[in-house]
mmCIF file of C-alpha atoms in Angstrom:
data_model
loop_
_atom_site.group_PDB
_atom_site.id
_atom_site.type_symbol
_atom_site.label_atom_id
_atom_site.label_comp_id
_atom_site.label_asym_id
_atom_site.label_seq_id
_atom_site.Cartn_x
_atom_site.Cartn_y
_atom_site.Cartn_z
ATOM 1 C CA UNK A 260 -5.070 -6.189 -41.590
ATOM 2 C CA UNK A 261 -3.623 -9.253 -39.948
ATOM 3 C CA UNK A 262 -3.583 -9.536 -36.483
ATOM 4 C CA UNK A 263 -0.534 -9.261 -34.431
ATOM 5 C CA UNK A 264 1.031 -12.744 -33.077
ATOM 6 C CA UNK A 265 3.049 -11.619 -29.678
ATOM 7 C CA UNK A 266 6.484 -13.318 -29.754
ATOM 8 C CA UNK A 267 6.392 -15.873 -26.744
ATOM 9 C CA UNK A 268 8.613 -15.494 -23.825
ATOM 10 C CA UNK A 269 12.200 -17.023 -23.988
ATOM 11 C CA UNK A 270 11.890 -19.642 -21.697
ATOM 12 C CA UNK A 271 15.565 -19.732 -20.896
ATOM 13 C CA UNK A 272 16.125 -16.495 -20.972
ATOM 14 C CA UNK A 273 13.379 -15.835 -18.202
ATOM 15 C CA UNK A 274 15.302 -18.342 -15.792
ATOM 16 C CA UNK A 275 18.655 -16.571 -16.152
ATOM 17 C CA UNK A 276 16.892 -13.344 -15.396
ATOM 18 C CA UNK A 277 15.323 -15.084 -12.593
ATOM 19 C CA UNK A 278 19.028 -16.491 -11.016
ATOM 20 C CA UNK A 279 20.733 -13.464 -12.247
ATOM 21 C CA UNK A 280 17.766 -11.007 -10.030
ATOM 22 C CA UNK A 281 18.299 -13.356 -6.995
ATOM 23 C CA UNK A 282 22.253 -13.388 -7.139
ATOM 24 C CA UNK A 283 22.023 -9.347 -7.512
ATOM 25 C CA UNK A 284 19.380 -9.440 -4.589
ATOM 26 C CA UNK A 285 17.394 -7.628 -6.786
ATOM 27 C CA UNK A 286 13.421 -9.102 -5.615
ATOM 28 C CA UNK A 287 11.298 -6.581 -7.522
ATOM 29 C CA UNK A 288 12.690 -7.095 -10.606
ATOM 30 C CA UNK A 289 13.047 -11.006 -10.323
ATOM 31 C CA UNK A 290 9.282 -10.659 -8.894
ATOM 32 C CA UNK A 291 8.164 -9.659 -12.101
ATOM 33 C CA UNK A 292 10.093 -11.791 -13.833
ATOM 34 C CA UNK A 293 8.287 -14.537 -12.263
ATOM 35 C CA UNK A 294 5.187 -12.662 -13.110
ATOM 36 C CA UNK A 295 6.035 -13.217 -17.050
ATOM 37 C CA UNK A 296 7.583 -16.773 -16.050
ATOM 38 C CA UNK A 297 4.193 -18.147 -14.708
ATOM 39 C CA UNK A 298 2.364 -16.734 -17.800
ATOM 40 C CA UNK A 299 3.616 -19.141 -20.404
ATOM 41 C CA UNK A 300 5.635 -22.480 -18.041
ATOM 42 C CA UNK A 301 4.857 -24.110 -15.476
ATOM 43 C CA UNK A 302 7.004 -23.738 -12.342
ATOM 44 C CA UNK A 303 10.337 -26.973 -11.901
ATOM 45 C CA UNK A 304 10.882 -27.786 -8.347
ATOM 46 C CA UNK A 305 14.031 -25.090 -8.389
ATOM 47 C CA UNK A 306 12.200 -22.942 -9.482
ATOM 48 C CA UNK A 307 9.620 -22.898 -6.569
ATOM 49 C CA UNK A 308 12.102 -23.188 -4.057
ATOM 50 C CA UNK A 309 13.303 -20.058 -5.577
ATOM 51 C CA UNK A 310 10.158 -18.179 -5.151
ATOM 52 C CA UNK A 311 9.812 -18.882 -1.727
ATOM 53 C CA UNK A 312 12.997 -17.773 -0.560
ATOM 54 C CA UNK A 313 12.588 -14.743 -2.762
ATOM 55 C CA UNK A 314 8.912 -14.049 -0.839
ATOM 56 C CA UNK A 315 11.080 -14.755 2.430
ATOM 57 C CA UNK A 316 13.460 -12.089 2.220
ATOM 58 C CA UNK A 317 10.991 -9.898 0.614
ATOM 59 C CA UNK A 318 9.053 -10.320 3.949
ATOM 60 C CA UNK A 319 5.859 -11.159 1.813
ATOM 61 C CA UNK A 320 5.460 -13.878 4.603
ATOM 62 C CA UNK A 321 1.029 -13.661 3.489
ATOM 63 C CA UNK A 322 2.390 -14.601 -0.263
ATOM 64 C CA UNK A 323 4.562 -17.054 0.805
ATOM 65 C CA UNK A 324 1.861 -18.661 2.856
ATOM 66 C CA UNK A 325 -0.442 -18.949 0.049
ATOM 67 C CA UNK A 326 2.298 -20.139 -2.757
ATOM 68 C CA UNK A 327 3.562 -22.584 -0.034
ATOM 69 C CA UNK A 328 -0.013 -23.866 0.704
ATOM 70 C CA UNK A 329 -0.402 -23.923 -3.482
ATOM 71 C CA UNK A 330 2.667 -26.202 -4.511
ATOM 72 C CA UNK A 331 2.348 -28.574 -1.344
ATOM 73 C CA UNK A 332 -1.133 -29.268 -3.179
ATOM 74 C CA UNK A 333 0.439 -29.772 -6.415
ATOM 75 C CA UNK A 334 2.575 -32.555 -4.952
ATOM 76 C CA UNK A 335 6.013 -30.917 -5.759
ATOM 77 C CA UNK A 336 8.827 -33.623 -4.837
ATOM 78 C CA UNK A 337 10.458 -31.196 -1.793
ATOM 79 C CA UNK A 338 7.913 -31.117 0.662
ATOM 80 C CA UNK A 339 9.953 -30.755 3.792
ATOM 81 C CA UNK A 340 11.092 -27.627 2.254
ATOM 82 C CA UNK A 341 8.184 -26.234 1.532
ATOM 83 C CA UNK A 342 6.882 -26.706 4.909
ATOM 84 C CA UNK A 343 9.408 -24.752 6.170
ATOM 85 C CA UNK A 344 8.788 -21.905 4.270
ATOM 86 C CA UNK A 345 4.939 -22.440 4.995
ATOM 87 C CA UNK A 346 5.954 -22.665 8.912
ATOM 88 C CA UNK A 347 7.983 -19.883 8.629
ATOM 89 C CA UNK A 348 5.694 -17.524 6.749
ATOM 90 C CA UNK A 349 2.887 -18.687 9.896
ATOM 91 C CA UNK A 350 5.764 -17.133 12.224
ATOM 92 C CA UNK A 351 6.047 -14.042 10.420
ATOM 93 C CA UNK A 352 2.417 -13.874 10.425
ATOM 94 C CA UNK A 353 2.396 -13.992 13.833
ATOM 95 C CA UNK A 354 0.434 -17.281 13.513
ATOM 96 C CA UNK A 355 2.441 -18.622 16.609
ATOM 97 C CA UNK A 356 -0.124 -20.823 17.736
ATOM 98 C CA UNK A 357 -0.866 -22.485 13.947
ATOM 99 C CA UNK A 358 2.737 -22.670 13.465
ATOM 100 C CA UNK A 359 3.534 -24.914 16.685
ATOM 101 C CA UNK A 360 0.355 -26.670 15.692
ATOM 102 C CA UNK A 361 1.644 -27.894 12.293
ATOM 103 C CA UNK A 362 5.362 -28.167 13.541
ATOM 104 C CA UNK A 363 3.909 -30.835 15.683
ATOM 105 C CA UNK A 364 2.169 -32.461 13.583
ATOM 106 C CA UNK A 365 5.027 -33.301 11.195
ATOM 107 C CA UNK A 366 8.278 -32.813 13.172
ATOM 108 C CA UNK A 367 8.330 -37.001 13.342
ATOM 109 C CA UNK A 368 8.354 -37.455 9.464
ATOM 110 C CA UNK A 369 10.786 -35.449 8.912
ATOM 111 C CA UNK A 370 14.097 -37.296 9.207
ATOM 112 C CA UNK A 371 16.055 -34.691 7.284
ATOM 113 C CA UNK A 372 18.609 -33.182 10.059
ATOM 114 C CA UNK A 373 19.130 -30.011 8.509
ATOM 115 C CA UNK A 374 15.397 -29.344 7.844
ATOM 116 C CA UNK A 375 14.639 -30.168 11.794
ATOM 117 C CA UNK A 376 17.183 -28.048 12.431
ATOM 118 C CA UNK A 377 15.737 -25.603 10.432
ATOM 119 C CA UNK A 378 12.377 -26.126 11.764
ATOM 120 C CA UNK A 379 13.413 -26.229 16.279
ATOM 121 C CA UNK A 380 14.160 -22.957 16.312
ATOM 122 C CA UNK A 381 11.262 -21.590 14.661
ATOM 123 C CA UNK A 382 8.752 -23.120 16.919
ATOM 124 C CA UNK A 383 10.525 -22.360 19.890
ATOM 125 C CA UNK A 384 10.263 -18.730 19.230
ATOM 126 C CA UNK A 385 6.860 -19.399 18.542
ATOM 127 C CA UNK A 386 6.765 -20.960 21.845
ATOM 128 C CA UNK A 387 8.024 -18.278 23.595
ATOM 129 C CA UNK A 388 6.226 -15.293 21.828
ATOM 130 C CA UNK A 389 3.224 -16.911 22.697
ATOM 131 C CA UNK A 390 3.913 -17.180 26.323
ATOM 132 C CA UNK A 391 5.086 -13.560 26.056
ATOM 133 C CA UNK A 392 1.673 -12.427 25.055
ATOM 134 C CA UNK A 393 0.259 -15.110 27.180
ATOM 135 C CA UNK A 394 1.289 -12.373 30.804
ATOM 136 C CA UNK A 395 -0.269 -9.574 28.217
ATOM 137 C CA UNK A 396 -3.666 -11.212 28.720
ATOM 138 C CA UNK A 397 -3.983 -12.205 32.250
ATOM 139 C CA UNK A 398 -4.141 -8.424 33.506
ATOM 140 C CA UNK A 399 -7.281 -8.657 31.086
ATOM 141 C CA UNK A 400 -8.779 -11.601 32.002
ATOM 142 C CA UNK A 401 -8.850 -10.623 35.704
ATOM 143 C CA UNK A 402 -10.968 -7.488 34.615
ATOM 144 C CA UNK A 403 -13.323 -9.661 32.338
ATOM 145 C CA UNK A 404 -16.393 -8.766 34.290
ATOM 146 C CA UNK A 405 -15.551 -5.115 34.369
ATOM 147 C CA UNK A 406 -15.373 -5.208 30.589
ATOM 148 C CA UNK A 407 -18.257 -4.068 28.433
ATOM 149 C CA UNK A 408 -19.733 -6.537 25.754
ATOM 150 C CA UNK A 409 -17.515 -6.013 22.854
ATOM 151 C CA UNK A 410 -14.531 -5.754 24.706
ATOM 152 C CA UNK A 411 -15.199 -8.892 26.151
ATOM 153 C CA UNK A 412 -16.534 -10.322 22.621
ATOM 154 C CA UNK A 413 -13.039 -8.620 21.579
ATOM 155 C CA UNK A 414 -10.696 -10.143 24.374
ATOM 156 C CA UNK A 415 -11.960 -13.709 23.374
ATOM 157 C CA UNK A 416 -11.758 -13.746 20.043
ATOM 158 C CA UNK A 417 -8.355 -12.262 19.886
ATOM 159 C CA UNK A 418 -7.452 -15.280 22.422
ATOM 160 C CA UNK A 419 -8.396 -18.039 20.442
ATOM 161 C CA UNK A 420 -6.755 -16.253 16.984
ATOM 162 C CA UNK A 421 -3.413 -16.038 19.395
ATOM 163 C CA UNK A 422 -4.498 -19.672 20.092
ATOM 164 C CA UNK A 423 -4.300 -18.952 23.696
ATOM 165 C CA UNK A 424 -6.149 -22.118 25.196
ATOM 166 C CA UNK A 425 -4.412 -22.104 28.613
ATOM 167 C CA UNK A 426 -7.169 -19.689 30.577
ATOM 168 C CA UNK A 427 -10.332 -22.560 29.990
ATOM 169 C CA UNK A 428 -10.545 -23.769 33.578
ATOM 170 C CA UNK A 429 -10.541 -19.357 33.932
ATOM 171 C CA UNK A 430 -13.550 -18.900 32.021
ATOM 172 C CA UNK A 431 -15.627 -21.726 32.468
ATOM 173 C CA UNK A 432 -15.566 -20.710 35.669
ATOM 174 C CA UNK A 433 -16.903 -17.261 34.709
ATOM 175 C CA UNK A 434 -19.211 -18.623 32.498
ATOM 176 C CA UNK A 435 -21.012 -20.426 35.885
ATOM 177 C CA UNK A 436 -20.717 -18.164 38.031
ATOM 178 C CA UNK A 437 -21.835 -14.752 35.691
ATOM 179 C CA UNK A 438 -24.645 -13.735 33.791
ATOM 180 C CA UNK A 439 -23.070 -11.994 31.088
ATOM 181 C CA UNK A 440 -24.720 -11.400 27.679
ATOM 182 C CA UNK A 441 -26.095 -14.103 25.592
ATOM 183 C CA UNK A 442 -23.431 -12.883 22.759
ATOM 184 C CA UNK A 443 -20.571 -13.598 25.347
ATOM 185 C CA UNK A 444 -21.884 -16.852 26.601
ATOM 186 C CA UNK A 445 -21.865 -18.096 23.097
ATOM 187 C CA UNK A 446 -18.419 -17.525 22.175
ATOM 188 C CA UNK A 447 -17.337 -18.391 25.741
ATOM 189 C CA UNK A 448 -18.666 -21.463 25.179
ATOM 190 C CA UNK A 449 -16.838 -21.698 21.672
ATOM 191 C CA UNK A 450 -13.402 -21.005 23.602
ATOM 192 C CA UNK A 451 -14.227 -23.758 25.606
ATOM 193 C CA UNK A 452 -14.997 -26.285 22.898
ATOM 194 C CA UNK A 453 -11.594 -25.206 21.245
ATOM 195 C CA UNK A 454 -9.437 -25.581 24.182
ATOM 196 C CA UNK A 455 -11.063 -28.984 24.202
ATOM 197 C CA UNK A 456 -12.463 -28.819 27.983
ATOM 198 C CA UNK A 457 -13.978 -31.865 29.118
ATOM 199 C CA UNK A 458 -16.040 -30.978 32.595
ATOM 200 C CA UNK A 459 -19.790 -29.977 32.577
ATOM 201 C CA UNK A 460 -20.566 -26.265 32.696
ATOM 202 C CA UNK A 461 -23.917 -25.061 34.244
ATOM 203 C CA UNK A 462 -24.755 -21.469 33.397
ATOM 204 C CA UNK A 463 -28.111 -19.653 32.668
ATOM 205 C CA UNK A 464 -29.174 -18.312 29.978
ATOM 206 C CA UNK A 465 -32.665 -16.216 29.036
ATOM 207 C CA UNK A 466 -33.363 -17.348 32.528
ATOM 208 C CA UNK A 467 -33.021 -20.928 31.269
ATOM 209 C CA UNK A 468 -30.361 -23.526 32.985
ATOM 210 C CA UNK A 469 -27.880 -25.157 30.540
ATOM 211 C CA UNK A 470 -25.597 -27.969 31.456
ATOM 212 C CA UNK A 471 -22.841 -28.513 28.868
ATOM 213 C CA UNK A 472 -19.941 -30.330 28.191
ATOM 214 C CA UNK A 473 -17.826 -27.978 25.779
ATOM 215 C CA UNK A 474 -15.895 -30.296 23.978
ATOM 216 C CA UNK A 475 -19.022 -32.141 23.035
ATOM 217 C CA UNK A 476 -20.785 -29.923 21.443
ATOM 218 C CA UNK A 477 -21.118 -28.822 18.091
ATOM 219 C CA UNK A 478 -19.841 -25.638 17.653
ATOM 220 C CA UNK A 479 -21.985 -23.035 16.115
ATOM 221 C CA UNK A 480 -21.120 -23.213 12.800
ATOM 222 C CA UNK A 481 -22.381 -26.973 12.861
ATOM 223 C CA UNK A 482 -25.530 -26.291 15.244
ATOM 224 C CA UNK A 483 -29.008 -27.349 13.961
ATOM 225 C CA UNK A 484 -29.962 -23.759 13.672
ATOM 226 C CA UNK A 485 -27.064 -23.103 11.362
ATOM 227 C CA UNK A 486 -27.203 -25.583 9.385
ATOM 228 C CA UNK A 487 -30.903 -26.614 8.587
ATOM 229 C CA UNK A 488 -33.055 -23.376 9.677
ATOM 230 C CA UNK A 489 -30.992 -20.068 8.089
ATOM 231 C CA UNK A 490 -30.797 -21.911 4.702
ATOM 232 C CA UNK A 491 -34.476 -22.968 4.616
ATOM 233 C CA UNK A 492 -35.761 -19.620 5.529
ATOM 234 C CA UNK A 493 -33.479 -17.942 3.065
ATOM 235 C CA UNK A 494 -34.371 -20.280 0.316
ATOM 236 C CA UNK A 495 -37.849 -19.918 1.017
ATOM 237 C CA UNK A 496 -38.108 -16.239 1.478
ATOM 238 C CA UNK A 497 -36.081 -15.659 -2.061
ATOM 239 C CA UNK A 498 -38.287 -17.906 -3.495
ATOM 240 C CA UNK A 499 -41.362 -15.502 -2.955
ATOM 241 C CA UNK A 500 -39.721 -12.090 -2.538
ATOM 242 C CA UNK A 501 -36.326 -12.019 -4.290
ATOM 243 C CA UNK A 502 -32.746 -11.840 -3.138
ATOM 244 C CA UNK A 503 -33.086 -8.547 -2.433
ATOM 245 C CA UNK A 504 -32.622 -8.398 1.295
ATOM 246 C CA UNK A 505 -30.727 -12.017 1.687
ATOM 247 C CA UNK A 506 -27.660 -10.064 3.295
ATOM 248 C CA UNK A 507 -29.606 -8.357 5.878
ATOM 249 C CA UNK A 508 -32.292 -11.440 6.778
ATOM 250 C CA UNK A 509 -28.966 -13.650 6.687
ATOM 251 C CA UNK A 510 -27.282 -11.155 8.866
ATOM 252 C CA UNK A 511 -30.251 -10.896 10.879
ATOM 253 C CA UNK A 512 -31.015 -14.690 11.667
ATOM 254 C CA UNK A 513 -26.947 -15.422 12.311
ATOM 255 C CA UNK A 514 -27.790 -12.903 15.362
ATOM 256 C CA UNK A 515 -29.870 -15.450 16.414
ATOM 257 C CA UNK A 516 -27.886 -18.609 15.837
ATOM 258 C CA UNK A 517 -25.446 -16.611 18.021
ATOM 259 C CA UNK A 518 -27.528 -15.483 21.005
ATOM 260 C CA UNK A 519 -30.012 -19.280 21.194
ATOM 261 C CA UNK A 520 -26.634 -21.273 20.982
ATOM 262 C CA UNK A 521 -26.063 -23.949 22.641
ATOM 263 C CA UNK A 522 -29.987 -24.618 22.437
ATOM 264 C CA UNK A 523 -30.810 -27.515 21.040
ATOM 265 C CA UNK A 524 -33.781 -26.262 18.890
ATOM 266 C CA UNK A 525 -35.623 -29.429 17.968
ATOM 267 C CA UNK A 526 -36.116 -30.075 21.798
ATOM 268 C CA UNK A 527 -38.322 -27.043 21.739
ATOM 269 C CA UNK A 528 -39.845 -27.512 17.926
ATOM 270 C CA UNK A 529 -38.862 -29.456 14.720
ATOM 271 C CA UNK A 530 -36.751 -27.689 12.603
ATOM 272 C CA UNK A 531 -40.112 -27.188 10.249
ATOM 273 C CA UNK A 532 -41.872 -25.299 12.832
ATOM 274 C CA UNK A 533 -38.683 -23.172 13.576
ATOM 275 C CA UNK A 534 -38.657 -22.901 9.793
ATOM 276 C CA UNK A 535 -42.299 -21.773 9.374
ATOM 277 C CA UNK A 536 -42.182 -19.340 12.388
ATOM 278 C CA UNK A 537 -38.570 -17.401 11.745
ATOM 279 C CA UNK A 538 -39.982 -17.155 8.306
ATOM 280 C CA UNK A 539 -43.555 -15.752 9.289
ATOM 281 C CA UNK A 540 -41.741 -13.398 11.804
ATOM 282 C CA UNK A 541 -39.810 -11.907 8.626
ATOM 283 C CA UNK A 542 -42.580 -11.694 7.190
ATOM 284 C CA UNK A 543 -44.531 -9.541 9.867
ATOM 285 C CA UNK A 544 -41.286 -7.460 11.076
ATOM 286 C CA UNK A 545 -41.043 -6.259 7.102
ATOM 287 C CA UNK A 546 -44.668 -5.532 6.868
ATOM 288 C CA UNK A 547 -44.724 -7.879 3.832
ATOM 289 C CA UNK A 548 -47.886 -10.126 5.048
ATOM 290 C CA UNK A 549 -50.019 -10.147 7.999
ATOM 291 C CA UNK A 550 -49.743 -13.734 8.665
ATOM 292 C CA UNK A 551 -52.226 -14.649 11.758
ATOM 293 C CA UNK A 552 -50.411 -15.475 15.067
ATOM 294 C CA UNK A 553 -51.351 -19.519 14.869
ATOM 295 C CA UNK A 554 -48.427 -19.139 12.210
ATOM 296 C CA UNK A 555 -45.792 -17.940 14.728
ATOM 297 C CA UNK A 556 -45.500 -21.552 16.945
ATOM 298 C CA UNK A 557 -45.593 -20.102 20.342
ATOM 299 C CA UNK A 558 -43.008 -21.814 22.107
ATOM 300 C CA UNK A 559 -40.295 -20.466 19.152
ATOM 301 C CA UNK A 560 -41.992 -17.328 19.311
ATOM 302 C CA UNK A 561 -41.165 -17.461 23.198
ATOM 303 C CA UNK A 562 -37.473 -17.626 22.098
ATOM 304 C CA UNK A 563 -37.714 -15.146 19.581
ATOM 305 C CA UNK A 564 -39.037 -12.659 21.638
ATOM 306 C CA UNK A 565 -36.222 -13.086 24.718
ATOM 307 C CA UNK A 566 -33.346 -13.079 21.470
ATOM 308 C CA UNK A 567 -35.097 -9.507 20.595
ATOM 309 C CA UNK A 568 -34.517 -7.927 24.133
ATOM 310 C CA UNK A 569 -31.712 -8.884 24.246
ATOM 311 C CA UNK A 570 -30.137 -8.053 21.041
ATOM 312 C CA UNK A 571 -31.384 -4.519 21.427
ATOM 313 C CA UNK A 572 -29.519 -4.506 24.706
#
């Protein structure tokens, strides 16, 4: 029995559906349509204009950020279009801080009149919605210290996602002045480093001074225990047990690239001996090997041991 040979798409016939759907403001039905489209032919400039304003007035504003994000990497020849529909779908998002961000940074190439006109209006609501939640957060802010750990965790994190940079003189100053949990300090410090403040901070932490200058440092993501120590020890632990547990130890020694941060490790050990010790203290804590205690370099083990009281805080 011969097999079946599906008759291909009309390629013209798929477009009219698609213009005909629009004109009707029918989106589901052109939706799919574009569905079957994509299939078989590649997208014409039109034709991707089309689909964004369809995803607009569909309010599919995460779509529309992807697809925009998608054809301005495929070089399509109407880019000051697109990034209004990718500015505009950052609006809808509620992106208001990412959205001024990128209106800024291309508001002076674009000399089209109509597509800055298109453009002012969108980042001045952003503007002012920010500001709007901006009064939301000082009530909280003022009440920082009366906040328990995740709410205060909570509160910063959901300022720097609002992109709410105007309280750093706020909390550098209750970074020096408070001993709040190691956790807090940590992303305190990352709040800092995004709002790009420039002054020294002194603070203690683990009963340890630490001067810093926020906008110099790395950021966690990029500090030496990040970066060199968690994927050693991983690689080295799968190597002689498996990948059994690489979630958990991973979760595990991210804990502690949170709560040692901003320390800067290899002033303490080389990254080997933070290696060899993290790796040893696995070891021991999952009753795989009794390694003795000349294995566990004491001055990370020192460390290790003030990270454990207080993540069990």
């Amino acid at each position: 029995m011969s097999d079946i040979i599906p008759f291909p798409q009309n390629k013209e016939k798929l477009i009219k559906d698609i213009k005909t759907h629009f004109e009707q403001e029918k989106y589901e039905p052109m939706y799919d349509t574009f569905m079957k489209y994509e299939k078989e032919f590649e997208l014409t400039t039109e034709l991707a204009l089309l689909k964004c304003e369809m995803l607009l007035r569909m309010e599919q504003y995460l779509e529309l950020r992807e697809e925009a994000i998608v054809l301005l990497k495929q070089g399509f020849d109407a880019y000051n279009q697109l990034m209004v529909y990718y500015i505009t779908s950052l609006h809808g998002l509620g992106q208001y801080y990412e959205c001024i961000e990128v209106f800024n940074q291309i508001i002076e190439q674009v000399e089209d009149h109509n597509i800055r006109m298109q453009l002012y209006p969108i980042k001045e609501d952003a503007q002012m919605q920010l500001n709007e939640n901006k009064k939301h957060y000082i009530a909280r802010i003022q009440q920082f210290t009366e906040l328990n750990v995740n709410q205060q965790l909570y509160l910063i994190f959901d300022l720097m996602h609002e992109g709410q940079y105007g309280f750093i003189d706020t909390f550098a100053e209750l970074l020096s002045s408070h001993n709040f949990h190691s956790n807090v300090q940590t992303i305190i410090l990352e709040y800092l480093k995004k709002g790009q403040y420039e002054k020294k901070v002194d603070f203690s932490k683990y009963e340890t001074d630490f001067s810093a200058y926020p906008a110099r440092l790395p950021g966690l993501e990029y500090a030496s225990f990040t970066q060199h120590v968690i994927p050693k020890v991983l690689e080295r632990f799968e190597d002689n047990y498996g990948d059994q547990l690489r979630s958990e130890i991973s979760q595990m020694l991210q804990s502690f690239a949170i709560a040692l941060y901003p320390l800067e490790i290899e002033e303490v050990a080389t990254v080997n001996v933070w290696v060899n010790t993290f790796y040893h203290y696995i070891e021991q804590m999952l009753n795989l090997s009794f390694a003795s205690v000349e294995n566990l370099n004491q001055d990370v083990y020192a460390w290790i041991s003030k990270v454990e009281k207080n993540i069990k805080q």
